[in-house]
CSV table of C-alpha atoms in Angstrom, one decimal:
chain,number,residue,atom,x,y,z
A,1,MET,CA,-11.1,-19.1,10.6
A,2,ASN,CA,-13.2,-19.1,8.1
A,3,ASN,CA,-13.6,-21.4,4.9
A,4,ILE,CA,-13.7,-20.4,1.7
A,5,GLU,CA,-14.1,-22.2,-1.6
A,6,VAL,CA,-12.4,-20.0,-4.4
A,7,ASN,CA,-15.2,-21.3,-7.6
A,8,ASN,CA,-13.7,-19.3,-10.4
A,9,ASP,CA,-10.3,-20.4,-12.0
A,10,TYR,CA,-9.0,-17.1,-12.5
A,11,LEU,CA,-9.0,-15.4,-9.0
A,12,ALA,CA,-7.8,-19.3,-7.4
A,13,TYR,CA,-5.2,-19.2,-9.9
A,14,MET,CA,-3.9,-15.9,-9.2
A,15,LEU,CA,-4.3,-16.8,-5.4
A,16,GLY,CA,-1.9,-19.7,-5.4
A,17,LEU,CA,-4.7,-22.2,-5.4
A,18,MET,CA,-4.2,-23.7,-8.9
A,19,ASN,CA,-0.4,-25.2,-9.6
A,20,GLY,CA,1.0,-28.3,-9.9
A,21,GLU,CA,-2.0,-30.8,-11.6
A,22,TYR,CA,-4.9,-28.5,-11.7
A,23,LYS,CA,-3.0,-25.7,-13.3
A,24,ASP,CA,-1.7,-28.4,-16.2
A,25,LYS,CA,-5.2,-29.5,-16.6
A,26,ASN,CA,-7.2,-26.3,-17.2
A,27,THR,CA,-7.0,-25.0,-20.3
A,28,ASN,CA,-8.4,-21.3,-19.1
A,29,LEU,CA,-5.1,-20.5,-17.4
A,30,ASP,CA,-3.7,-20.4,-20.8
A,31,PHE,CA,-5.1,-16.7,-20.5
A,32,PHE,CA,-2.2,-15.8,-18.2
A,33,ILE,CA,0.6,-17.0,-20.7
A,34,ILE,CA,2.6,-14.0,-22.0
A,35,ALA,CA,5.1,-16.1,-24.4
A,36,ASP,CA,6.0,-19.7,-25.2
A,37,SER,CA,9.4,-19.8,-23.6
A,38,PRO,CA,11.1,-18.1,-20.8
A,39,GLU,CA,13.5,-16.8,-23.3
A,40,GLU,CA,10.8,-15.2,-25.5
A,41,ALA,CA,9.4,-13.6,-22.7
A,42,SER,CA,12.9,-12.2,-21.4
A,43,GLU,CA,13.0,-10.9,-25.1
A,44,LYS,CA,9.5,-8.9,-25.2
A,45,TYR,CA,9.0,-8.0,-21.4
A,46,GLY,CA,12.4,-8.0,-20.1
A,47,PHE,CA,14.0,-8.6,-16.2
A,48,ASP,CA,16.7,-8.2,-14.3
A,49,ASP,CA,17.9,-9.4,-10.8
A,50,ILE,CA,15.5,-7.4,-8.9
A,51,HIS,CA,12.7,-8.5,-11.0
A,52,GLN,CA,13.2,-12.2,-11.4
A,53,ALA,CA,9.5,-12.7,-12.3
A,54,MET,CA,9.8,-11.9,-15.7
A,55,SER,CA,12.2,-14.4,-16.7
A,56,LEU,CA,8.8,-17.0,-16.9
A,57,GLU,CA,6.4,-17.1,-19.9
A,58,TRP,CA,3.2,-17.3,-17.3
A,59,ILE,CA,2.6,-15.0,-15.0
A,60,PRO,CA,3.2,-16.5,-11.7
A,61,SER,CA,0.6,-16.2,-9.1
A,62,TYR,CA,0.4,-14.1,-5.8
A,63,SER,CA,1.8,-16.7,-3.5
A,64,VAL,CA,4.1,-17.9,-5.8
A,65,SER,CA,5.9,-14.3,-7.0
A,66,GLN,CA,6.2,-13.2,-3.1
A,67,SER,CA,8.6,-16.0,-2.4
A,68,ILE,CA,10.7,-14.1,-5.7
A,69,ASN,CA,10.2,-10.6,-4.5
A,70,ASP,CA,10.2,-9.4,-1.5
A,71,TYR,CA,8.4,-6.6,-1.4
A,72,GLY,CA,4.8,-7.1,-3.3
A,73,GLY,CA,3.5,-9.7,-5.9
A,74,PHE,CA,4.3,-7.1,-8.8
A,75,GLU,CA,2.5,-8.2,-11.7
A,76,SER,CA,0.3,-10.5,-9.9
A,77,SER,CA,0.0,-8.3,-6.9
A,78,HIS,CA,-0.5,-5.5,-9.4
A,79,LEU,CA,-3.3,-7.5,-11.2
A,80,LEU,CA,-5.4,-8.7,-8.1
A,81,SER,CA,-5.2,-5.1,-6.7
A,82,ILE,CA,-6.9,-3.8,-10.0
A,83,TRP,CA,-9.6,-6.1,-9.8
A,84,ILE,CA,-10.2,-6.0,-6.0
A,85,SER,CA,-10.5,-2.3,-6.4
A,86,LYS,CA,-12.7,-2.0,-9.2
A,87,ALA,CA,-15.1,-4.6,-7.3
A,88,LEU,CA,-15.1,-3.0,-4.3
A,89,ASN,CA,-14.8,0.2,-5.4
A,90,LEU,CA,-11.5,1.5,-3.8
A,91,LYS,CA,-9.0,3.9,-5.0
A,92,TYR,CA,-5.7,1.6,-5.7
A,93,HIS,CA,-2.3,3.4,-5.7
A,94,TYR,CA,1.4,1.6,-6.3
A,95,ASP,CA,4.8,2.5,-6.5
A,96,TYR,CA,6.7,-0.8,-6.7
A,97,LYS,CA,7.9,-1.8,-10.1
A,98,VAL,CA,5.1,-3.1,-12.4
A,99,ASN,CA,6.5,-4.4,-16.1
A,100,GLU,CA,3.6,-2.9,-18.2
A,101,LYS,CA,4.2,-4.7,-21.0
A,102,ALA,CA,3.4,-7.5,-19.5
A,103,ILE,CA,0.3,-6.2,-17.9
A,104,GLN,CA,-0.9,-4.6,-20.9
A,105,ALA,CA,-0.5,-8.0,-23.1
A,106,LEU,CA,-3.0,-9.7,-20.3
A,107,LEU,CA,-5.5,-6.3,-20.5
A,108,ASP,CA,-5.3,-7.0,-24.7
A,109,LYS,CA,-6.6,-10.3,-24.9
A,110,PRO,CA,-9.9,-10.7,-26.5
A,111,ASN,CA,-11.3,-12.4,-23.5
A,112,TYR,CA,-10.1,-10.2,-20.9
A,113,LYS,CA,-13.5,-7.9,-20.3
A,114,GLU,CA,-15.4,-11.5,-19.9
A,115,ILE,CA,-12.6,-12.7,-17.2
A,116,GLU,CA,-12.6,-9.9,-15.3
A,117,ARG,CA,-16.4,-9.6,-15.2
A,118,SER,CA,-16.4,-13.1,-13.8
A,119,VAL,CA,-13.4,-12.5,-11.3
A,120,ILE,CA,-15.3,-9.3,-9.8
A,121,VAL,CA,-18.5,-11.2,-9.4
A,122,GLU,CA,-16.0,-13.7,-7.1
A,123,ILE,CA,-14.3,-11.3,-5.2
A,124,LYS,CA,-17.6,-9.6,-4.1
A,125,ARG,CA,-18.8,-12.3,-3.2
A,126,ILE,CA,-15.8,-13.4,-1.1
A,127,TYR,CA,-15.7,-10.1,0.8
A,128,SER,CA,-19.5,-10.0,1.3
A,129,GLU,CA,-19.0,-13.5,3.2
A,130,THR,CA,-15.6,-12.7,5.0
A,131,GLN,CA,-17.7,-9.4,6.3
A,132,ASN,CA,-20.0,-11.4,7.3
A,133,TYR,CA,-18.2,-13.7,9.3
A,134,LEU,CA,-15.9,-11.0,11.1
A,135,ASN,CA,-19.1,-9.0,12.1
A,136,ASN,CA,-20.0,-12.7,14.2
A,137,ALA,CA,-17.3,-13.4,15.2
A,138,PHE,CA,-15.6,-10.2,16.1
A,139,ASN,CA,-17.7,-7.6,18.3
A,140,ALA,CA,-15.2,-5.0,18.2
A,141,LYS,CA,-14.5,-2.6,15.0
A,142,TYR,CA,-10.5,-3.8,14.8
A,143,VAL,CA,-9.3,-7.1,14.3
A,144,THR,CA,-5.6,-7.8,15.3
A,145,LEU,CA,-3.2,-9.4,13.0
A,146,LYS,CA,0.8,-9.7,12.8
A,147,ARG,CA,3.2,-10.2,10.2
A,148,CYS,CA,7.0,-10.1,9.7
A,149,LEU,CA,8.4,-6.7,8.0
A,150,ASN,CA,10.2,-7.4,5.1
A,151,TYR,CA,13.6,-5.2,5.2
A,152,LYS,CA,11.9,-2.3,2.8
A,153,GLN,CA,9.1,-2.3,6.0
A,154,GLU,CA,11.6,-2.5,8.2
A,155,ASN,CA,13.8,0.2,7.3
A,156,GLU,CA,10.9,2.4,7.0
A,157,TYR,CA,9.8,1.8,10.5
A,158,ASN,CA,13.6,1.7,11.6
A,159,ASN,CA,13.7,5.4,10.2
A,160,ASN,CA,10.6,6.7,10.0
A,161,LYS,CA,8.9,5.0,12.5
A,162,GLU,CA,6.2,3.9,10.4
A,163,VAL,CA,5.1,1.2,8.0
A,164,LYS,CA,3.9,1.2,4.5
A,165,PHE,CA,1.9,-1.4,2.8
A,166,ASN,CA,1.0,-2.3,-1.0
A,167,PHE,CA,-2.7,-2.3,-1.9
A,168,LEU,CA,-2.9,-6.3,-1.3
A,169,THR,CA,-0.7,-7.3,1.7
A,170,SER,CA,-0.8,-10.9,3.4
A,171,PHE,CA,-1.5,-11.0,7.6
A,172,PHE,CA,-1.8,-13.8,10.0
A,173,ASP,CA,-3.9,-13.8,12.9
A,174,GLU,CA,-2.6,-12.9,16.4
A,175,ASN,CA,-2.3,-16.5,17.3
A,176,SER,CA,0.1,-17.6,14.5
A,177,SER,CA,3.4,-18.7,15.1
A,178,LEU,CA,5.5,-16.3,12.5
A,179,SER,CA,9.1,-17.6,11.5
A,180,TYR,CA,11.0,-16.3,8.5
A,181,PRO,CA,15.0,-16.6,8.2
A,182,GLY,CA,16.7,-12.8,8.3
A,183,ARG,CA,13.5,-11.6,9.4
A,184,ASN,CA,13.2,-10.1,13.1
A,185,GLN,CA,10.9,-7.8,13.3
A,186,ILE,CA,7.4,-8.7,13.8
A,187,LEU,CA,4.5,-6.0,13.5
A,188,LYS,CA,1.2,-6.2,15.3
A,189,LEU,CA,-1.5,-4.4,14.9
A,190,LYS,CA,-5.4,-3.7,15.5
A,191,VAL,CA,-6.8,-4.0,11.3
A,192,ASP,CA,-10.3,-2.4,10.5
A,193,LYS,CA,-12.8,-5.0,9.9
A,194,LYS,CA,-13.4,-3.6,6.5
A,195,TYR,CA,-10.0,-3.5,5.3
A,196,ILE,CA,-10.1,-7.4,5.3
A,197,PHE,CA,-10.7,-9.3,2.1
A,198,ALA,CA,-10.5,-12.9,3.4
A,199,TYR,CA,-9.8,-14.2,6.8
A,200,THR,CA,-9.8,-17.6,5.8
A,201,ASN,CA,-8.6,-21.1,4.7
A,202,LEU,CA,-9.1,-20.2,0.7
A,203,SER,CA,-9.1,-23.3,-0.9
A,204,TYR,CA,-10.1,-24.7,-4.6
A,205,ASN,CA,-12.2,-27.6,-5.6
A,206,ASN,CA,-11.4,-28.8,-1.9
A,207,ASN,CA,-7.6,-28.5,-1.8
A,208,THR,CA,-6.5,-25.8,0.5
A,209,LEU,CA,-2.8,-25.0,0.2
A,210,GLY,CA,-0.3,-24.7,3.0
A,211,TYR,CA,0.5,-21.2,2.3
A,212,LEU,CA,-2.7,-19.9,2.6
A,213,GLU,CA,-4.2,-21.6,5.2
A,214,ASN,CA,-5.0,-18.9,8.0
A,215,GLU,CA,-3.9,-16.3,5.9
A,216,VAL,CA,-5.6,-13.1,6.4
A,217,LEU,CA,-5.4,-10.9,2.9
A,218,VAL,CA,-6.0,-7.1,3.9
A,219,ILE,CA,-6.4,-4.3,1.3
A,220,GLY,CA,-6.1,-1.0,0.8
A,221,LEU,CA,-4.5,-0.4,4.6
A,222,PRO,CA,-3.3,2.7,5.1
A,223,THR,CA,0.5,3.4,6.3
A,224,ILE,CA,0.4,2.7,9.9
A,225,LYS,CA,2.0,4.6,12.7
A,226,LYS,CA,0.7,3.4,15.5
A,227,ILE,CA,2.2,-0.4,16.5
A,228,ILE,CA,1.0,-2.0,19.6
A,229,LYS,CA,3.8,-4.4,19.5
A,230,ASN,CA,7.3,-4.9,17.4
A,231,ASN,CA,9.6,-7.7,18.5
């Protein structure tokens, strides 16, 4: 795996690399505050049992929100996808539920454009480093990856023999051991290297968190109809 240190605070937070003491000490991350309390966030933006992320006064990071919602990161996944698609000139379409009011609250902040520009520069650097690494490490056009299917994807595969992905999806390399309670189907497939945003141990300030170690972030993956192996 490649090792890349994320140097942009906003991107590092959104990827889940700046929780805990880093988050508490970094005033730049006040950008992600959308309310003064969970109660105010609930009143201003609303949430329900399915969409629990909006019970928080912060927009949660991508890694944290994935544990809250089974099918994608919603607000965090949406914001990251906006940034990545702009940086790499990719089309971005989504069909998952997003709290548009909460996202708009961020987009309307006076410093949003400046923050977006800095994030885009960092995204381009990470993608370039990743592609250089992949081209040197793998002679083939494709890299074999795998992931546990979530419940919605299991139904898609069982009913239609195909799997759809969000614009931003987490995978692992083929040698990783995967175990998620209640998930029995493991998707293993060949992914074109151009769809891999990070094949890496991502870190911030020499702090690599376990849930991003050996994680492969894939972007813009089309509907998959040809599966190598499904356990």
